[in-house]
Amino acid sequence: MEEQRTGGGREFVFSVLWAAVMLFFGRILTASLPDYKIIGVAVTILLYCILGFFVLTRYAAIYTFTLENDRVHIVRSIGHRKKEVDFALSQVKSVSKTRPDTRLRAYNMRTSVFSKKDVYYIIYEKNGIQSLLICDISRKMADKIQGKKEF
């Protein structure tokens, strides 16, 4: 079983709005310092670079959720870079729709930054270390990971 998702449209609209706000801020800064226009331009360029970093790292990601041979494999691809999480179904401790009250190492593999809809929290143990996986997989895949057999 495999699911593939990309970053959401709401995040794209959010980043465009932030770009407009940054441009407005840069224009005000440039107009208020007429003798130092280069400072306003430099601040605006810096803000756009920071926004570009966040857009590339969060909104332009492709997530692949794979459940195969009793293993869960999740890949977040951004260009040529990949972040992977892999564990066996036997290592799963719990699958829940509510965030657990534990302080575990968390892997955030959600496609949406704002929406908490269809988010699952999976606690698993690998190499003696418990970790928390936050992802927005389908209910069918969550049930398979949890070990339910009614499909």
PDB file of C-alpha atoms in Angstrom:
ATOM      1  CA  MET A   1       0.000   0.000   0.000  1.00  0.00           C
ATOM      2  CA  GLU A   2       1.395   3.412  -0.969  1.00  0.00           C
ATOM      3  CA  GLU A   3       0.164   6.978  -0.652  1.00  0.00           C
ATOM      4  CA  GLN A   4       1.789  10.067  -2.092  1.00  0.00           C
ATOM      5  CA  ARG A   5       0.980  13.658  -1.120  1.00  0.00           C
ATOM      6  CA  THR A   6       2.369  17.127  -1.723  1.00  0.00           C
ATOM      7  CA  GLY A   7       2.278  20.339   0.302  1.00  0.00           C
ATOM      8  CA  GLY A   8      -1.115  22.020   0.464  1.00  0.00           C
ATOM      9  CA  GLY A   9      -2.594  24.943  -1.420  1.00  0.00           C
ATOM     10  CA  ARG A  10      -3.379  26.905   1.724  1.00  0.00           C
ATOM     11  CA  GLU A  11       0.324  27.067   2.493  1.00  0.00           C
ATOM     12  CA  PHE A  12       1.036  28.422  -0.983  1.00  0.00           C
ATOM     13  CA  VAL A  13      -1.544  31.191  -0.532  1.00  0.00           C
ATOM     14  CA  PHE A  14      -0.050  31.916   2.899  1.00  0.00           C
ATOM     15  CA  SER A  15       3.447  32.272   1.417  1.00  0.00           C
ATOM     16  CA  VAL A  16       2.173  34.618  -1.327  1.00  0.00           C
ATOM     17  CA  LEU A  17       0.501  36.791   1.314  1.00  0.00           C
ATOM     18  CA  TRP A  18       3.738  36.878   3.317  1.00  0.00           C
ATOM     19  CA  ALA A  19       5.611  37.925   0.173  1.00  0.00           C
ATOM     20  CA  ALA A  20       3.191  40.838  -0.294  1.00  0.00           C
ATOM     21  CA  VAL A  21       3.629  41.880   3.348  1.00  0.00           C
ATOM     22  CA  MET A  22       7.412  41.736   3.004  1.00  0.00           C
ATOM     23  CA  LEU A  23       7.318  43.819  -0.157  1.00  0.00           C
ATOM     24  CA  PHE A  24       5.103  46.391   1.579  1.00  0.00           C
ATOM     25  CA  PHE A  25       7.460  46.468   4.588  1.00  0.00           C
ATOM     26  CA  GLY A  26      10.483  46.857   2.297  1.00  0.00           C
ATOM     27  CA  ARG A  27       8.842  49.735   0.418  1.00  0.00           C
ATOM     28  CA  ILE A  28       8.034  51.539   3.675  1.00  0.00           C
ATOM     29  CA  LEU A  29      11.578  51.032   4.936  1.00  0.00           C
ATOM     30  CA  THR A  30      13.053  52.300   1.662  1.00  0.00           C
ATOM     31  CA  ALA A  31      10.748  55.349   1.603  1.00  0.00           C
ATOM     32  CA  SER A  32      11.462  56.216   5.240  1.00  0.00           C
ATOM     33  CA  LEU A  33      15.232  56.138   4.698  1.00  0.00           C
ATOM     34  CA  PRO A  34      15.708  57.958   1.363  1.00  0.00           C
ATOM     35  CA  ASP A  35      19.436  58.460   1.942  1.00  0.00           C
ATOM     36  CA  TYR A  36      19.916  54.769   2.803  1.00  0.00           C
ATOM     37  CA  LYS A  37      17.807  53.007   0.176  1.00  0.00           C
ATOM     38  CA  ILE A  38      20.322  50.188  -0.003  1.00  0.00           C
ATOM     39  CA  ILE A  39      19.418  49.169   3.569  1.00  0.00           C
ATOM     40  CA  GLY A  40      15.727  48.856   2.678  1.00  0.00           C
ATOM     41  CA  VAL A  41      16.564  46.851  -0.447  1.00  0.00           C
ATOM     42  CA  ALA A  42      18.947  44.580   1.505  1.00  0.00           C
ATOM     43  CA  VAL A  43      16.359  43.937   4.238  1.00  0.00           C
ATOM     44  CA  THR A  44      13.703  43.152   1.611  1.00  0.00           C
ATOM     45  CA  ILE A  45      16.025  40.728  -0.198  1.00  0.00           C
ATOM     46  CA  LEU A  46      16.924  39.067   3.112  1.00  0.00           C
ATOM     47  CA  LEU A  47      13.248  38.628   4.006  1.00  0.00           C
ATOM     48  CA  TYR A  48      12.539  37.096   0.578  1.00  0.00           C
ATOM     49  CA  CYS A  49      15.452  34.675   1.040  1.00  0.00           C
ATOM     50  CA  ILE A  50      14.074  33.560   4.406  1.00  0.00           C
ATOM     51  CA  LEU A  51      10.594  33.111   2.901  1.00  0.00           C
ATOM     52  CA  GLY A  52      12.080  31.153  -0.009  1.00  0.00           C
ATOM     53  CA  PHE A  53      13.829  28.820   2.435  1.00  0.00           C
ATOM     54  CA  PHE A  54      10.555  28.099   4.248  1.00  0.00           C
ATOM     55  CA  VAL A  55       8.655  27.603   0.988  1.00  0.00           C
ATOM     56  CA  LEU A  56      11.241  25.130  -0.282  1.00  0.00           C
ATOM     57  CA  THR A  57      11.549  23.172   2.943  1.00  0.00           C
ATOM     58  CA  ARG A  58       7.856  22.874   3.788  1.00  0.00           C
ATOM     59  CA  TYR A  59       5.565  23.690   0.909  1.00  0.00           C
ATOM     60  CA  ALA A  60       7.433  22.125  -2.013  1.00  0.00           C
ATOM     61  CA  ALA A  61       7.869  18.713  -0.381  1.00  0.00           C
ATOM     62  CA  ILE A  62       6.542  15.418  -1.724  1.00  0.00           C
ATOM     63  CA  TYR A  63       5.644  12.820   0.891  1.00  0.00           C
ATOM     64  CA  THR A  64       5.503   9.110   0.101  1.00  0.00           C
ATOM     65  CA  PHE A  65       3.941   6.784   2.703  1.00  0.00           C
ATOM     66  CA  THR A  66       4.579   3.089   1.996  1.00  0.00           C
ATOM     67  CA  LEU A  67       3.352   0.045   3.926  1.00  0.00           C
ATOM     68  CA  GLU A  68       4.942  -3.102   2.573  1.00  0.00           C
ATOM     69  CA  ASN A  69       6.239  -6.391   3.978  1.00  0.00           C
ATOM     70  CA  ASP A  70       5.208  -5.403   7.530  1.00  0.00           C
ATOM     71  CA  ARG A  71       7.338  -2.239   7.330  1.00  0.00           C
ATOM     72  CA  VAL A  72       6.366   1.418   7.288  1.00  0.00           C
ATOM     73  CA  HIS A  73       8.558   3.597   5.104  1.00  0.00           C
ATOM     74  CA  ILE A  74       8.007   7.368   4.834  1.00  0.00           C
ATOM     75  CA  VAL A  75      10.040   9.636   2.575  1.00  0.00           C
ATOM     76  CA  ARG A  76       9.929  13.438   2.391  1.00  0.00           C
ATOM     77  CA  SER A  77      11.561  14.604  -0.851  1.00  0.00           C
ATOM     78  CA  ILE A  78      12.584  18.174  -1.473  1.00  0.00           C
ATOM     79  CA  GLY A  79      14.443  18.358  -4.748  1.00  0.00           C
ATOM     80  CA  HIS A  80      17.278  15.845  -4.478  1.00  0.00           C
ATOM     81  CA  ARG A  81      17.273  15.761  -0.670  1.00  0.00           C
ATOM     82  CA  LYS A  82      15.354  13.088   1.189  1.00  0.00           C
ATOM     83  CA  LYS A  83      14.422  12.523   4.804  1.00  0.00           C
ATOM     84  CA  GLU A  84      13.334   8.983   5.596  1.00  0.00           C
ATOM     85  CA  VAL A  85      11.631   7.251   8.503  1.00  0.00           C
ATOM     86  CA  ASP A  86      11.448   3.459   8.507  1.00  0.00           C
ATOM     87  CA  PHE A  87      10.213   1.002  11.122  1.00  0.00           C
ATOM     88  CA  ALA A  88       8.546  -2.408  11.418  1.00  0.00           C
ATOM     89  CA  LEU A  89       4.874  -2.837  12.296  1.00  0.00           C
ATOM     90  CA  SER A  90       5.935  -4.909  15.305  1.00  0.00           C
ATOM     91  CA  GLN A  91       7.702  -1.816  16.707  1.00  0.00           C
ATOM     92  CA  VAL A  92       4.492   0.277  16.774  1.00  0.00           C
ATOM     93  CA  LYS A  93       3.334   1.033  20.328  1.00  0.00           C
ATOM     94  CA  SER A  94       0.271   3.162  19.544  1.00  0.00           C
ATOM     95  CA  VAL A  95      -1.600   4.959  16.770  1.00  0.00           C
ATOM     96  CA  SER A  96      -3.811   7.839  17.839  1.00  0.00           C
ATOM     97  CA  LYS A  97      -5.681  10.894  16.525  1.00  0.00           C
ATOM     98  CA  THR A  98      -4.803  12.846  19.677  1.00  0.00           C
ATOM     99  CA  ARG A  99      -1.308  14.031  20.503  1.00  0.00           C
ATOM    100  CA  PRO A 100       0.244  11.996  23.330  1.00  0.00           C
ATOM    101  CA  ASP A 101       1.513  13.793  26.412  1.00  0.00           C
ATOM    102  CA  THR A 102       5.035  12.428  26.058  1.00  0.00           C
ATOM    103  CA  ARG A 103       8.262  14.181  25.181  1.00  0.00           C
ATOM    104  CA  LEU A 104       9.626  11.904  22.515  1.00  0.00           C
ATOM    105  CA  ARG A 105      11.788  12.678  19.524  1.00  0.00           C
ATOM    106  CA  ALA A 106       9.226  13.745  16.921  1.00  0.00           C
ATOM    107  CA  TYR A 107       9.327  13.349  13.155  1.00  0.00           C
ATOM    108  CA  ASN A 108       6.880  15.763  11.531  1.00  0.00           C
ATOM    109  CA  MET A 109       5.805  14.291   8.202  1.00  0.00           C
ATOM    110  CA  ARG A 110       2.590  16.284   7.717  1.00  0.00           C
ATOM    111  CA  THR A 111       1.824  17.740   4.312  1.00  0.00           C
ATOM    112  CA  SER A 112      -0.192  20.615   5.771  1.00  0.00           C
ATOM    113  CA  VAL A 113       1.214  23.163   8.172  1.00  0.00           C
ATOM    114  CA  PHE A 114      -2.113  24.598   9.320  1.00  0.00           C
ATOM    115  CA  SER A 115      -4.668  21.786   9.198  1.00  0.00           C
ATOM    116  CA  LYS A 116      -4.766  19.215  11.978  1.00  0.00           C
ATOM    117  CA  LYS A 117      -7.417  17.224  10.085  1.00  0.00           C
ATOM    118  CA  ASP A 118      -6.552  13.559   9.511  1.00  0.00           C
ATOM    119  CA  VAL A 119      -3.344  13.792  11.545  1.00  0.00           C
ATOM    120  CA  TYR A 120      -2.162  10.601  13.212  1.00  0.00           C
ATOM    121  CA  TYR A 121       0.386  10.277  15.988  1.00  0.00           C
ATOM    122  CA  ILE A 122       2.334   7.019  15.851  1.00  0.00           C
ATOM    123  CA  ILE A 123       4.621   5.997  18.698  1.00  0.00           C
ATOM    124  CA  TYR A 124       7.167   3.363  17.760  1.00  0.00           C
ATOM    125  CA  GLU A 125      10.351   1.955  19.236  1.00  0.00           C
ATOM    126  CA  LYS A 126      13.442   1.403  17.138  1.00  0.00           C
ATOM    127  CA  ASN A 127      16.820   0.353  18.525  1.00  0.00           C
ATOM    128  CA  GLY A 128      15.516   0.806  22.077  1.00  0.00           C
ATOM    129  CA  ILE A 129      14.504   4.442  21.470  1.00  0.00           C
ATOM    130  CA  GLN A 130      10.871   5.506  21.352  1.00  0.00           C
ATOM    131  CA  SER A 131       9.944   8.104  18.745  1.00  0.00           C
ATOM    132  CA  LEU A 132       6.802   9.953  17.683  1.00  0.00           C
ATOM    133  CA  LEU A 133       5.766  10.167  14.043  1.00  0.00           C
ATOM    134  CA  ILE A 134       3.285  12.903  13.107  1.00  0.00           C
ATOM    135  CA  CYS A 135       1.710  12.304   9.705  1.00  0.00           C
ATOM    136  CA  ASP A 136      -1.522  12.745   7.775  1.00  0.00           C
ATOM    137  CA  ILE A 137      -2.074   9.327   6.282  1.00  0.00           C
ATOM    138  CA  SER A 138      -5.412   7.837   5.301  1.00  0.00           C
ATOM    139  CA  ARG A 139      -7.559   6.037   7.848  1.00  0.00           C
ATOM    140  CA  LYS A 140      -7.114   2.781   5.962  1.00  0.00           C
ATOM    141  CA  MET A 141      -3.336   2.975   6.258  1.00  0.00           C
ATOM    142  CA  ALA A 142      -3.555   4.012   9.923  1.00  0.00           C
ATOM    143  CA  ASP A 143      -5.770   0.983  10.624  1.00  0.00           C
ATOM    144  CA  LYS A 144      -3.288  -1.306   8.887  1.00  0.00           C
ATOM    145  CA  ILE A 145      -0.409   0.149  10.901  1.00  0.00           C
ATOM    146  CA  GLN A 146      -2.396  -0.269  14.107  1.00  0.00           C
ATOM    147  CA  GLY A 147      -3.094  -3.865  13.204  1.00  0.00           C
ATOM    148  CA  LYS A 148      -6.844  -3.770  12.652  1.00  0.00           C
ATOM    149  CA  LYS A 149      -8.116  -6.319  10.192  1.00  0.00           C
ATOM    150  CA  GLU A 150     -11.553  -4.929   9.249  1.00  0.00           C
ATOM    151  CA  PHE A 151     -11.144  -3.348   5.815  1.00  0.00           C
TER     152      PHE A 151
END
